[in-house]
XYZ file of N, CA and C in Angstrom:
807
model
N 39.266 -78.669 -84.909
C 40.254 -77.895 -85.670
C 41.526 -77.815 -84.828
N 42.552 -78.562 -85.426
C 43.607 -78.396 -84.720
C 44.484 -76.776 -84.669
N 45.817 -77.066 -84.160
C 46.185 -75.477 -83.928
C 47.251 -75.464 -85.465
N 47.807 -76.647 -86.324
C 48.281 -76.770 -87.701
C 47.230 -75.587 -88.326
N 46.193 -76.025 -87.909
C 44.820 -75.814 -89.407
C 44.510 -74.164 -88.746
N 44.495 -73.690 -87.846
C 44.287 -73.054 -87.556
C 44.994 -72.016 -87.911
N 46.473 -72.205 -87.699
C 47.675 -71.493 -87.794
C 47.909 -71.385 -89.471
N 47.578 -71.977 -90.588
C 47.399 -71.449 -91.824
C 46.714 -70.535 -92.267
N 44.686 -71.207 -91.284
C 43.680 -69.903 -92.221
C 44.496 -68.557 -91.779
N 44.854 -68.455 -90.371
C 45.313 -67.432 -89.901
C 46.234 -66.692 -90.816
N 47.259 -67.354 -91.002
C 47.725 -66.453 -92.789
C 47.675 -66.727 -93.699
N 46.340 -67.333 -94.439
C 45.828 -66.793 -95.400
C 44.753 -65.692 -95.233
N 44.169 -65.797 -94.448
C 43.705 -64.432 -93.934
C 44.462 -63.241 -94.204
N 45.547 -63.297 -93.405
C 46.187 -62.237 -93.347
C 46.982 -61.997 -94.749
N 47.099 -62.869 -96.113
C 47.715 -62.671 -97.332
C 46.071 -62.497 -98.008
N 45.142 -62.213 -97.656
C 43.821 -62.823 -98.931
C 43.916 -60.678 -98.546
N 43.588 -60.322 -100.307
C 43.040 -59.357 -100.639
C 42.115 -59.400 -101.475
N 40.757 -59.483 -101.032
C 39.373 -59.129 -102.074
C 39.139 -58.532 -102.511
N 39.175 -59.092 -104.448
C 39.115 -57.703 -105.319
C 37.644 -57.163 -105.332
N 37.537 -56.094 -105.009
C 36.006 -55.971 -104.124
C 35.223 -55.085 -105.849
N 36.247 -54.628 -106.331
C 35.682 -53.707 -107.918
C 35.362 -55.036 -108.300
N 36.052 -56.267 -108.717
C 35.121 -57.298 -109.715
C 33.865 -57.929 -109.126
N 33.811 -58.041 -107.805
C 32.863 -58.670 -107.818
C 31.412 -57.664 -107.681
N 31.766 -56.453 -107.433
C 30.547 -55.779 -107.639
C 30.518 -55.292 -109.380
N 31.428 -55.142 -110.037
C 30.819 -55.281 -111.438
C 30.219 -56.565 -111.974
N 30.252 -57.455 -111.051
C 29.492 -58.785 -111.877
C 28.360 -58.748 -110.918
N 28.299 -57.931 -109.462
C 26.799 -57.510 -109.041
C 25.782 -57.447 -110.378
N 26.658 -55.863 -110.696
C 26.065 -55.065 -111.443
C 25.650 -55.021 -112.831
N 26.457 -56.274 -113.632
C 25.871 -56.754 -114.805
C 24.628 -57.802 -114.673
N 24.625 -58.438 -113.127
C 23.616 -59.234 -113.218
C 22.396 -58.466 -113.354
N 22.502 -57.476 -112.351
C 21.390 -56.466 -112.244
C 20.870 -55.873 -113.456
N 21.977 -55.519 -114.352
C 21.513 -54.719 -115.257
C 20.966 -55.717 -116.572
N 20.637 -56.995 -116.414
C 20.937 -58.111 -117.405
C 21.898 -57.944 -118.677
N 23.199 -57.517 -118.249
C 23.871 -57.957 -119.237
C 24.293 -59.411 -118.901
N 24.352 -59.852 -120.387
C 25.065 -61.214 -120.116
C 26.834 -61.474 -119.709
N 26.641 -62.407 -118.926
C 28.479 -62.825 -118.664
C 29.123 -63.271 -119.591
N 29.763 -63.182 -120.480
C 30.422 -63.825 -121.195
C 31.517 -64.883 -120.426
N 31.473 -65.843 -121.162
C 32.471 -66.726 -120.986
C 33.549 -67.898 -121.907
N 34.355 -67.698 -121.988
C 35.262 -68.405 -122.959
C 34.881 -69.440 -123.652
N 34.004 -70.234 -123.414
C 33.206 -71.142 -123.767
C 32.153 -71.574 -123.553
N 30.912 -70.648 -123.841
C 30.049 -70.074 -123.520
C 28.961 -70.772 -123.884
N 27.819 -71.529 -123.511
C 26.956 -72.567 -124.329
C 25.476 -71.668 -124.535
N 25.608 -70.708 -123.968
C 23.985 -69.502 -123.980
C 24.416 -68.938 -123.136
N 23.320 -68.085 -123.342
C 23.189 -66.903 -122.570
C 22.492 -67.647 -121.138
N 22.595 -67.019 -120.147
C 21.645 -67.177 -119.090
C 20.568 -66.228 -118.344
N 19.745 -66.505 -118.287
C 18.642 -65.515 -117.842
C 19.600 -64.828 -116.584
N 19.122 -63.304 -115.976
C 19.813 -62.146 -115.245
C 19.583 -62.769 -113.994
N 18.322 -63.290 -113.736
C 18.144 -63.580 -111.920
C 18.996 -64.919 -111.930
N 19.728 -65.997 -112.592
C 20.339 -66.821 -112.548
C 21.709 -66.242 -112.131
N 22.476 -64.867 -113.120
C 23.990 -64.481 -112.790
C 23.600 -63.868 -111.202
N 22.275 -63.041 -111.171
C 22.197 -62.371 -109.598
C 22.469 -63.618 -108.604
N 21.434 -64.545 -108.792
C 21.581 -65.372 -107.746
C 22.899 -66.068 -107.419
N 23.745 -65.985 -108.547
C 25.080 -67.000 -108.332
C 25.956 -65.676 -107.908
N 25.455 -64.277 -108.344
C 26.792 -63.799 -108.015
C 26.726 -63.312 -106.244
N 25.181 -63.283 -105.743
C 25.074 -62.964 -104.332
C 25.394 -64.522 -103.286
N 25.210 -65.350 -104.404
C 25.757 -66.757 -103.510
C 27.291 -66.534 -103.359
N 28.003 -66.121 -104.536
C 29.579 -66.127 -104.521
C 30.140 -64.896 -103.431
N 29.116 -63.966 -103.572
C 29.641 -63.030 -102.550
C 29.405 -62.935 -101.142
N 28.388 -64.031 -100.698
C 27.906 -64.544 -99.351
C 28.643 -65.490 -98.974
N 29.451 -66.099 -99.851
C 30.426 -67.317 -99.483
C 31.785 -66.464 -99.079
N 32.631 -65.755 -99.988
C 33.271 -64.740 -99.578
C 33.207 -64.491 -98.336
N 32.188 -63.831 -97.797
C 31.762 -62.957 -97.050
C 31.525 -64.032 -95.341
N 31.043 -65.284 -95.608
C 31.358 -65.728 -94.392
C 32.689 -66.678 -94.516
N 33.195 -67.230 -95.416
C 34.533 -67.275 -95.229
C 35.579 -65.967 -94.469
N 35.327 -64.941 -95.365
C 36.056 -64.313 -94.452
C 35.679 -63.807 -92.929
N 34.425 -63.998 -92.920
C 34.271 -64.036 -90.947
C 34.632 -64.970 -90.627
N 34.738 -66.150 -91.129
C 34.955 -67.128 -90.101
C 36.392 -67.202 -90.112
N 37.372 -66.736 -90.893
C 38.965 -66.541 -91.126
C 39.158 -65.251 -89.989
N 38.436 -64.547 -90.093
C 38.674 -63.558 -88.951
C 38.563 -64.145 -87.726
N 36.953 -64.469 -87.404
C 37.013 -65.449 -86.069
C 38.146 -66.086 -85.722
N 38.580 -67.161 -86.656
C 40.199 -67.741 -86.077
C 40.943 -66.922 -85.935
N 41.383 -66.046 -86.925
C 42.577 -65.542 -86.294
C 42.441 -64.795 -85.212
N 41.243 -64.176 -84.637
C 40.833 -63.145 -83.322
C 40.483 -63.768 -82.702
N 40.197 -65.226 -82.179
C 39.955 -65.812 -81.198
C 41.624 -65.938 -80.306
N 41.581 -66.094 -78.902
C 42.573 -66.133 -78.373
C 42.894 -67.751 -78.340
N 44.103 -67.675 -78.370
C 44.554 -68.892 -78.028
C 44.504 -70.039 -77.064
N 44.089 -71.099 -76.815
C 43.752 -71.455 -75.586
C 44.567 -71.230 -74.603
N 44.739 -71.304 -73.012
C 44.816 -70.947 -71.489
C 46.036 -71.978 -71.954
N 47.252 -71.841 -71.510
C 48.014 -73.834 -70.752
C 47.449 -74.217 -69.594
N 47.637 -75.021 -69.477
C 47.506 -75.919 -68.513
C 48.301 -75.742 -66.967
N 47.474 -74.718 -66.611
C 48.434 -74.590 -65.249
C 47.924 -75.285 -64.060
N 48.381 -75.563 -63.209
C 47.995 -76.793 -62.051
C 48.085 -75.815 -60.634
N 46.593 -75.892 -60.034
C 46.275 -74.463 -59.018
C 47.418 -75.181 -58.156
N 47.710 -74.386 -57.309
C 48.532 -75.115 -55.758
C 47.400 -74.483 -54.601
N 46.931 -75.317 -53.899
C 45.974 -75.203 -52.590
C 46.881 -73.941 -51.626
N 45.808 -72.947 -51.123
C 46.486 -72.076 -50.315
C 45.671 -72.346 -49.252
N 46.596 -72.208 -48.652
C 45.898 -72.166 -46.533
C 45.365 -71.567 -46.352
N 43.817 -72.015 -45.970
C 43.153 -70.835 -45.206
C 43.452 -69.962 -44.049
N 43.268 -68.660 -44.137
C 43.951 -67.734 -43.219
C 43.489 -67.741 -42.141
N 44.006 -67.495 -40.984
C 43.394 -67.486 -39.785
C 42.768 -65.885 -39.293
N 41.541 -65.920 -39.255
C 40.976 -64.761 -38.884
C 41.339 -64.127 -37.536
N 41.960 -63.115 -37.472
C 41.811 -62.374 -36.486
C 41.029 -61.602 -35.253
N 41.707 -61.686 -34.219
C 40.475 -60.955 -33.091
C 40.173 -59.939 -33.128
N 38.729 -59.983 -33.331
C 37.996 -58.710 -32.772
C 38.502 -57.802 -32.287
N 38.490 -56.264 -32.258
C 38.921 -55.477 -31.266
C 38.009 -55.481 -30.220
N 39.118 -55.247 -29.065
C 37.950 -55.036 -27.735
C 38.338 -56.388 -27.154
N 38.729 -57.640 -27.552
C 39.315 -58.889 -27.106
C 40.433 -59.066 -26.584
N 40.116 -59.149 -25.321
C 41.566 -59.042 -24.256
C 42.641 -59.915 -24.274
N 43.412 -59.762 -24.187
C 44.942 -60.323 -24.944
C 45.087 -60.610 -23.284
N 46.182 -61.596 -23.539
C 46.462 -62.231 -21.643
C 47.857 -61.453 -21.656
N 47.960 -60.941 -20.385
C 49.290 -60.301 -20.128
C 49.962 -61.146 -19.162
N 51.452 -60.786 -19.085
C 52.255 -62.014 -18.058
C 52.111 -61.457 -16.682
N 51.353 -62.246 -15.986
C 51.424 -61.868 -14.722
C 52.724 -61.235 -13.641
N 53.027 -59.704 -13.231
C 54.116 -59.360 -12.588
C 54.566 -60.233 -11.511
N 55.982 -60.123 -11.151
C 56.307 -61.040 -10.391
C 55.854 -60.536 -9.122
N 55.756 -61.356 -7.846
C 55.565 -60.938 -6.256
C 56.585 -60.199 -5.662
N 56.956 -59.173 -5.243
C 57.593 -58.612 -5.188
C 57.837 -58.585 -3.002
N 56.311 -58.715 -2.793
C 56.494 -58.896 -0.742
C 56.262 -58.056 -0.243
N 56.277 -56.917 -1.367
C 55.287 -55.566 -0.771
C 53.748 -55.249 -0.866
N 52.940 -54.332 -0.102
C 51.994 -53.633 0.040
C 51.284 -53.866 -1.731
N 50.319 -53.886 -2.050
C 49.729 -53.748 -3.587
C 49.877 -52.310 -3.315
N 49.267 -51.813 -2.444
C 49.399 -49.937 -2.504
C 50.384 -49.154 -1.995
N 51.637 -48.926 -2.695
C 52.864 -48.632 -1.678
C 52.024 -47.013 -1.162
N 52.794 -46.648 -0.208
C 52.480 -45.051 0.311
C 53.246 -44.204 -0.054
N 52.889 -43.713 -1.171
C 54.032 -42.693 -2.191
C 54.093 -41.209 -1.486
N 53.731 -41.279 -0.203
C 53.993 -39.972 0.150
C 54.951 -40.375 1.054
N 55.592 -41.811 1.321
C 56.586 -41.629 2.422
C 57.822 -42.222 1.831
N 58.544 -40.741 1.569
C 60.446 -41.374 0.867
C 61.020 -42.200 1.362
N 62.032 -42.436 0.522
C 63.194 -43.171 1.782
C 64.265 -42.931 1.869
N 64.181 -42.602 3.265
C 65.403 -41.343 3.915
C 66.386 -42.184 4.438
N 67.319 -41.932 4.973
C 68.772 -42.090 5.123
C 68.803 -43.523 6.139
N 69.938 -43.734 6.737
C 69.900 -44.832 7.847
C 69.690 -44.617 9.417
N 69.295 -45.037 9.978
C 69.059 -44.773 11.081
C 70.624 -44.790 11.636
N 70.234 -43.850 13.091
C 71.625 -43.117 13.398
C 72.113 -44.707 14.099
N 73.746 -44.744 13.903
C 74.470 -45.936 14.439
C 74.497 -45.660 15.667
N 73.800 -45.020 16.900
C 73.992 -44.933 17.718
C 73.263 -46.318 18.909
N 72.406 -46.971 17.801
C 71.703 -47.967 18.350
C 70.725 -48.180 17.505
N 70.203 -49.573 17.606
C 69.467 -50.384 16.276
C 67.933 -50.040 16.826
N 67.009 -49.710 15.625
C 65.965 -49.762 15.936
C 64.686 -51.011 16.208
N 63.566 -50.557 17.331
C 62.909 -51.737 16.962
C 61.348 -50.959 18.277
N 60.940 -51.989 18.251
C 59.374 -51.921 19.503
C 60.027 -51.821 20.577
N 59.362 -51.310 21.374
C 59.035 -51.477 22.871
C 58.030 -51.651 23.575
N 57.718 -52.603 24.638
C 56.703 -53.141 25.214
C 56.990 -52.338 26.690
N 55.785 -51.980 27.100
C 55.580 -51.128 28.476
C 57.008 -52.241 29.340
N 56.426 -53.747 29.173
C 57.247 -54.532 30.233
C 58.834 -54.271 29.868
N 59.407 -53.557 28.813
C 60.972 -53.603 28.814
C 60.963 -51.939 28.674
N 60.882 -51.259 29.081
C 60.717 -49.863 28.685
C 61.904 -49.250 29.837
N 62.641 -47.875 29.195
C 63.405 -47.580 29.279
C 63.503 -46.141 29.045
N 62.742 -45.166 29.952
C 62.396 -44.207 29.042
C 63.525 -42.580 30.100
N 64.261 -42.979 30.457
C 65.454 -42.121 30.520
C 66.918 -42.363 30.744
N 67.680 -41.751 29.615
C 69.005 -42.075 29.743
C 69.715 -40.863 29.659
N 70.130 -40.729 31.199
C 71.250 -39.546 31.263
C 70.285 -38.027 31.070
N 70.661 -37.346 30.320
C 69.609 -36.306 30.325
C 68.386 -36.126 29.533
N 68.386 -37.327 28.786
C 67.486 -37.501 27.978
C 66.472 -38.226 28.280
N 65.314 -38.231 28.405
C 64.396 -38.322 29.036
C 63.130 -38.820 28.280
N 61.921 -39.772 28.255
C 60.984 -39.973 27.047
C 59.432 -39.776 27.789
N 58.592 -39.838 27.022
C 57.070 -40.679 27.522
C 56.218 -40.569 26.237
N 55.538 -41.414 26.123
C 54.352 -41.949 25.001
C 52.827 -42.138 25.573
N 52.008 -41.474 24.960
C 50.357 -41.495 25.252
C 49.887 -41.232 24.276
N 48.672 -41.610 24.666
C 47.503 -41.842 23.076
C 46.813 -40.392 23.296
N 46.664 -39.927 22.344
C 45.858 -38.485 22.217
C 44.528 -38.497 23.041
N 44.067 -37.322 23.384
C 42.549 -37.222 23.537
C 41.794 -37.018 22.252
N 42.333 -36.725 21.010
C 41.411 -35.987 20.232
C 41.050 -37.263 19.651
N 41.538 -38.308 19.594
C 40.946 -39.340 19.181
C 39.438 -39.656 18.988
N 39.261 -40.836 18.159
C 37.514 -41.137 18.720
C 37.754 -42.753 18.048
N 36.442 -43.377 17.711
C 36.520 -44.778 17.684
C 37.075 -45.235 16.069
N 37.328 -44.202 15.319
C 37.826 -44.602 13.929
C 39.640 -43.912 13.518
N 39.969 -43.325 14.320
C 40.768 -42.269 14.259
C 41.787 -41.944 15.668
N 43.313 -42.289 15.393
C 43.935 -41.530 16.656
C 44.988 -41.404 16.501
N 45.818 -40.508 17.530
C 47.074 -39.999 17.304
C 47.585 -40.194 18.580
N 49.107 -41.335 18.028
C 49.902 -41.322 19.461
C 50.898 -40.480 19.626
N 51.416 -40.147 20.872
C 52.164 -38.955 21.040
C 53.446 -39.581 21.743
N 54.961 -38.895 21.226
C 55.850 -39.413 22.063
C 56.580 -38.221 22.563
N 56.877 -37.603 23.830
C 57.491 -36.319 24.311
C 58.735 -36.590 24.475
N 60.019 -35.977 23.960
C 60.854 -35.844 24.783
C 61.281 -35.122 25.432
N 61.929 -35.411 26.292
C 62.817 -34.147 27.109
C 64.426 -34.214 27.283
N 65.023 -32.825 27.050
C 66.545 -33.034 27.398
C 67.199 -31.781 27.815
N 67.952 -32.426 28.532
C 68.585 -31.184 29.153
C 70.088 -30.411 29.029
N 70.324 -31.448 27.411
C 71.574 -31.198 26.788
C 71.631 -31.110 25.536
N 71.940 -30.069 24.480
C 71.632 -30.529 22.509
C 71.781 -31.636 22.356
N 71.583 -32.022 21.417
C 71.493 -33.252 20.753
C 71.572 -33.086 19.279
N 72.925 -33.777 18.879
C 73.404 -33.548 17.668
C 73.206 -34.486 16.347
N 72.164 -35.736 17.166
C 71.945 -36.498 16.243
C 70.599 -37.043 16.823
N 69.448 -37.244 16.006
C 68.186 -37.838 16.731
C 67.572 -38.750 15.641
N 67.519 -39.912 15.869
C 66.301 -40.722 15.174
C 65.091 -40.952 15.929
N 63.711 -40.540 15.970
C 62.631 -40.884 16.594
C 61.532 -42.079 15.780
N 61.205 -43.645 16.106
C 60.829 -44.315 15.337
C 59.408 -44.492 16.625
N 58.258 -44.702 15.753
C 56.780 -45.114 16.043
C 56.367 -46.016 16.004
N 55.818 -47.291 16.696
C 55.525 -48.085 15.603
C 54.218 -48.708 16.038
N 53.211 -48.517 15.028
C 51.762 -48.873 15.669
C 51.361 -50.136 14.823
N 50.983 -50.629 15.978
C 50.781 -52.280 15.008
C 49.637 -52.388 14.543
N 49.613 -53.560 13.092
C 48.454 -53.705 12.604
C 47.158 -54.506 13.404
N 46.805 -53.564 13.748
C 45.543 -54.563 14.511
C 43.976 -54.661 13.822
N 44.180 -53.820 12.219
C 42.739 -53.658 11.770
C 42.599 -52.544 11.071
N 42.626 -52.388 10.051
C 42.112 -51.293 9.305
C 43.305 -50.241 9.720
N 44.562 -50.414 10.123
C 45.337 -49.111 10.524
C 46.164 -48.510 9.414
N 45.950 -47.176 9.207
C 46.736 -46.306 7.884
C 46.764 -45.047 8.456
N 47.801 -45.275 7.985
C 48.699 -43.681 8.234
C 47.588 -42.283 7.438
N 47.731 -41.276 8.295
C 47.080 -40.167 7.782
C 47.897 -39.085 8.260
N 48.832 -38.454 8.792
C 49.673 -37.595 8.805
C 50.591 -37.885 9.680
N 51.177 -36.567 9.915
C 52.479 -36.444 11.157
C 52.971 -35.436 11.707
N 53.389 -34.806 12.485
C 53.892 -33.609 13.081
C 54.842 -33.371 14.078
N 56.347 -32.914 14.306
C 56.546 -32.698 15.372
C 56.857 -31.199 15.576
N 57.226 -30.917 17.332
C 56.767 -29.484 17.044
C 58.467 -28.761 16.630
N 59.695 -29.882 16.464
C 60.723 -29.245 15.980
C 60.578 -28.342 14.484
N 61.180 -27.880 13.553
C 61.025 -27.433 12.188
C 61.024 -28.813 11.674
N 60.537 -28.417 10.692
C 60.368 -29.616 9.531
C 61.319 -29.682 8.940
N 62.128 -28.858 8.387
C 63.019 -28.926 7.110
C 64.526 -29.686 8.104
N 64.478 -29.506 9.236
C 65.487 -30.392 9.820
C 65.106 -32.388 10.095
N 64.575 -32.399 9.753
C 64.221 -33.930 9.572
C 63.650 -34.468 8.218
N 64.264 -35.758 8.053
C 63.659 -36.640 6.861
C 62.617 -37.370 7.669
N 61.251 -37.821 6.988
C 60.525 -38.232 7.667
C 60.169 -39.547 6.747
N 59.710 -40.584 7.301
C 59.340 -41.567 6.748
C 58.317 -42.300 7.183
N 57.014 -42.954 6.358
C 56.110 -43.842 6.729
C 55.831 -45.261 5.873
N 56.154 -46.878 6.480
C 56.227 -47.790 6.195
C 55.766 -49.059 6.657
N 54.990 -49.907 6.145
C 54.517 -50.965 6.509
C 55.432 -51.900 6.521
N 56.057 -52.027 8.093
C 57.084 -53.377 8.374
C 56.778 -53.826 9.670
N 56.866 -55.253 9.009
C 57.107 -56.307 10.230
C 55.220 -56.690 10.780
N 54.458 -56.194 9.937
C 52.971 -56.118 10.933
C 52.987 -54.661 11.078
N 53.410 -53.696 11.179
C 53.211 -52.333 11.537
C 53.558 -51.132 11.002
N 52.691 -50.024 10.771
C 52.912 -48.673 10.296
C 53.783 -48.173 11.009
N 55.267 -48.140 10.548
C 56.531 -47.139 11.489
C 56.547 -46.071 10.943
N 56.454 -45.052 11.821
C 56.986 -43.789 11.499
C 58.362 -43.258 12.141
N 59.130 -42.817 11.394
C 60.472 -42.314 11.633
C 61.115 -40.935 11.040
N 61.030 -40.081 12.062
C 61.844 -38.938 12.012
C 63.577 -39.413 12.294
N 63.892 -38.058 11.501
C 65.632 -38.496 10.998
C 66.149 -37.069 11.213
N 67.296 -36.804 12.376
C 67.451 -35.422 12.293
C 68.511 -35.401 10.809
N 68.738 -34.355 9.930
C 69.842 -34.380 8.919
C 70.834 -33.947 9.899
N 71.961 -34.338 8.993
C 73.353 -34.053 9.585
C 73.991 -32.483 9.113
N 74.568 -32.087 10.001
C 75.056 -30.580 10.435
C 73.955 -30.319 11.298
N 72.920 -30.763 11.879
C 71.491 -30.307 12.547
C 71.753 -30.460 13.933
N 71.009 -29.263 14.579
C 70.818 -29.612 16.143
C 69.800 -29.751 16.525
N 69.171 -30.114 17.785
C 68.057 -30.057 18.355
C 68.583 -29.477 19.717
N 67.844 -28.079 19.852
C 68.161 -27.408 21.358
C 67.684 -28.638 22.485
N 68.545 -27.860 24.040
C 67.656 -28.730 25.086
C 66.512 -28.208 24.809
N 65.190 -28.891 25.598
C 64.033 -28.721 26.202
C 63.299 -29.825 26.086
N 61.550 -29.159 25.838
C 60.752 -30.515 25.179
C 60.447 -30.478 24.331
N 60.415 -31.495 23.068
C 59.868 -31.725 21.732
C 58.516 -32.946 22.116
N 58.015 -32.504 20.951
C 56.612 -33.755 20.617
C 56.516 -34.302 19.131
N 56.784 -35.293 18.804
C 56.490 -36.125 17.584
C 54.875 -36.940 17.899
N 54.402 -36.608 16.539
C 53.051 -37.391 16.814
C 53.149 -37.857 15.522
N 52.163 -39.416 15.486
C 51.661 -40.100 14.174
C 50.382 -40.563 14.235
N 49.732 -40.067 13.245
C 47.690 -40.061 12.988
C 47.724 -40.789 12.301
N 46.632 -41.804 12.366
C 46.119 -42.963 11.658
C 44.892 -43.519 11.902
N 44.236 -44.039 10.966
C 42.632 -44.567 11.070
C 42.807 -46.210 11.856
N 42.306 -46.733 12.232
C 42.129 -47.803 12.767
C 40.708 -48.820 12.719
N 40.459 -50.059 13.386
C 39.181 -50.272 13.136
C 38.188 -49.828 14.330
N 37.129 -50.183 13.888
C 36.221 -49.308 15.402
C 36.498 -49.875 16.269
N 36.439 -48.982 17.385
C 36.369 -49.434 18.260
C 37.794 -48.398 19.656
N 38.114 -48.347 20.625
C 38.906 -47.508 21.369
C 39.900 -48.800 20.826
N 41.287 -47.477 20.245
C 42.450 -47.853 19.922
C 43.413 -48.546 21.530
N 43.904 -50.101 20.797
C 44.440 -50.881 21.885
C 46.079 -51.023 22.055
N 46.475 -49.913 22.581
C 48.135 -49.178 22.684
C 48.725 -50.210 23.363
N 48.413 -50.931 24.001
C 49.364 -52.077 24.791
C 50.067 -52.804 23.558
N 49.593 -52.956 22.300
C 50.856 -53.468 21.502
C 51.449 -52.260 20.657
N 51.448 -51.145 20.917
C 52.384 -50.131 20.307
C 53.559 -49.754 21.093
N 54.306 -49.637 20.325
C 55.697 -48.433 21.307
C 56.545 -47.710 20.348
N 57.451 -47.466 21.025
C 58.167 -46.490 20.628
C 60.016 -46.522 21.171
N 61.086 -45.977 19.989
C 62.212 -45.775 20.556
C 63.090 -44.624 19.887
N 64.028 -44.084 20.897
C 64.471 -42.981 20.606
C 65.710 -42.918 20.535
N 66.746 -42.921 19.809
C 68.165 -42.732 19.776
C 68.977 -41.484 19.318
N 69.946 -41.001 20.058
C 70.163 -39.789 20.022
C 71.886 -40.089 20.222
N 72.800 -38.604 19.728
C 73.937 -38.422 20.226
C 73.854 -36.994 21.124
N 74.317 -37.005 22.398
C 74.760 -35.688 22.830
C 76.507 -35.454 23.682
N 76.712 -34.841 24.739
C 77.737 -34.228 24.535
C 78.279 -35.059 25.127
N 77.605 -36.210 26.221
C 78.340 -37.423 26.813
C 78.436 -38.648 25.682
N 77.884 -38.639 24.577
C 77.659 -39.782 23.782
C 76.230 -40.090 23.348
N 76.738 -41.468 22.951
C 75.029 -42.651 22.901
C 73.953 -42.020 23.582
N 73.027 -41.716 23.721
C 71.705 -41.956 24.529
C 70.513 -42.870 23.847
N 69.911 -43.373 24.507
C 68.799 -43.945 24.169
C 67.801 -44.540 24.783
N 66.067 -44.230 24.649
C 65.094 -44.569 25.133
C 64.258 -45.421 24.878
N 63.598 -46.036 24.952
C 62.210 -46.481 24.647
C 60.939 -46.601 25.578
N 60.309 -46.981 24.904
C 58.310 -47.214 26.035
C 57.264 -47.748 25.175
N 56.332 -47.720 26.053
C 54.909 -47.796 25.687
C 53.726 -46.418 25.487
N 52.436 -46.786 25.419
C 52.142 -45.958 25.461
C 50.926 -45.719 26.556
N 50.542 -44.771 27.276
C 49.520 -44.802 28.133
C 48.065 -44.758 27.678
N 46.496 -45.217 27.754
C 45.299 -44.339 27.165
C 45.391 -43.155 27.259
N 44.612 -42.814 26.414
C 43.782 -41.169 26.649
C 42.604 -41.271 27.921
N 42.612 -40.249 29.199
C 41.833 -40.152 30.086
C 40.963 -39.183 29.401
């Protein structure tokens, strides 16, 4: 059945009105055997003959018009549309699947910086800092005076070197630098000198091979004559701590100028 043939029953369907009173009065004369008359009429016909023709005529009706309905209530066919292929998607990772991060750049420092030691001002221009070896040591200038020894309280994991000074004139400017070399397991664990605290910046840093410690007097600051003691505590590896590669230097201003010391350090007896 094309969509021409289709597209007619569809309105005649929709123009057909079934006169539904005649054909049940010609039910109902069959039933009742009256005869049908007809314009040219050759007999009568027996009643189950008009029944049977008139339930044939009304069963024909009756699926004509379903099947006129069917067409017109059937949907029209789909067009012809042409799929287009879609890309399969790429599934995503799992949570919990570690993503690569960009490795930080090298930077030349410590992996563990020592966030308890700031960084304080410049060392005083009165002279450049650095080591001292017992063999170049230099430990009085003018009234200023030095010496360095290894603590007693020490023991084989643990020690504190000590540097004294002495002077016999203020001193209006002081840098005191430490510097204990890495020979093994060495880290800083405190510091003390017996001046006030709040008159020095203090600092602790891994340079060159070695934990330096450096006291910084601030400026407007004095340090009376007499004797002071700076000390720096640190763990080490076992064994009695080996001071022949540590030292120490001291730079100062007083009322003649420049001064400056350095040394080594002695054992603990």
């Amino acid at each position: 059945m094309n969509e021409e043939l289709a597209r007619r029953l569809r309105a005649a369907a929709e123009a057909h009105q079934p006169d539904r009173a005649r054909i049940l009065a010609r039910v109902e004369r069959g039933i009742s055997g009256a005869p049908v008359r007809h314009p040219e009429s050759s007999g009568a016909r027996p009643w189950p003959r008009i029944a049977l023709a008139s339930l044939a005529a009304a069963g024909t009706l009756a699926v004509g018009g379903f099947a006129v309905a069917a067409i017109v209530q059937s949907p029209p066919a789909p067009a012809d549309v042409s799929a287009t292929p879609v890309a399969p998607s790429v599934p995503s990772a799992p949570s919990g699947t570690p993503r690569p991060t960009p490795s930080a750049p090298a930077t030349g420092r410590p992996a563990t910086p020592d966030r308890s030691s700031p960084t304080g001002p410049s060392p005083s221009p009165s002279g450049a800092l650095g080591s001292a070896r017992p063999g170049d040591a230099h430990v009085q200038d003018g009234p200023l005076s030095s010496a360095g020894s290894l603590g007693t309280n020490g023991n084989s994991f643990w020690a504190q070197s000590n540097i004294t000074l002495k002077s016999t004139q203020p001193l209006t400017a002081l840098t005191v630098e430490l510097r204990i070399t890495q020979t093994g397991g060495v880290r800083n664990t405190g510091n003390w000198r017996t001046l006030p605290a709040e008159d020095f910046t203090v600092t602790v840093r891994n340079e060159g091979g070695a934990v330096v410690y450096r006291w910084i007097l601030k400026p407007g600051r004095t340090v009376p004559a007499g004797q002071h003691v700076f000390a720096g505590q640190y763990n080490h590896a076992a064994g009695a701590r080996e001071v022949e590669h540590d030292g120490y230097r001291v730079d100062a201003d007083g009322p003649r100028g420049a001064l400056s010391v350095r040394g080594g350090f002695t054992p603990a007896r």
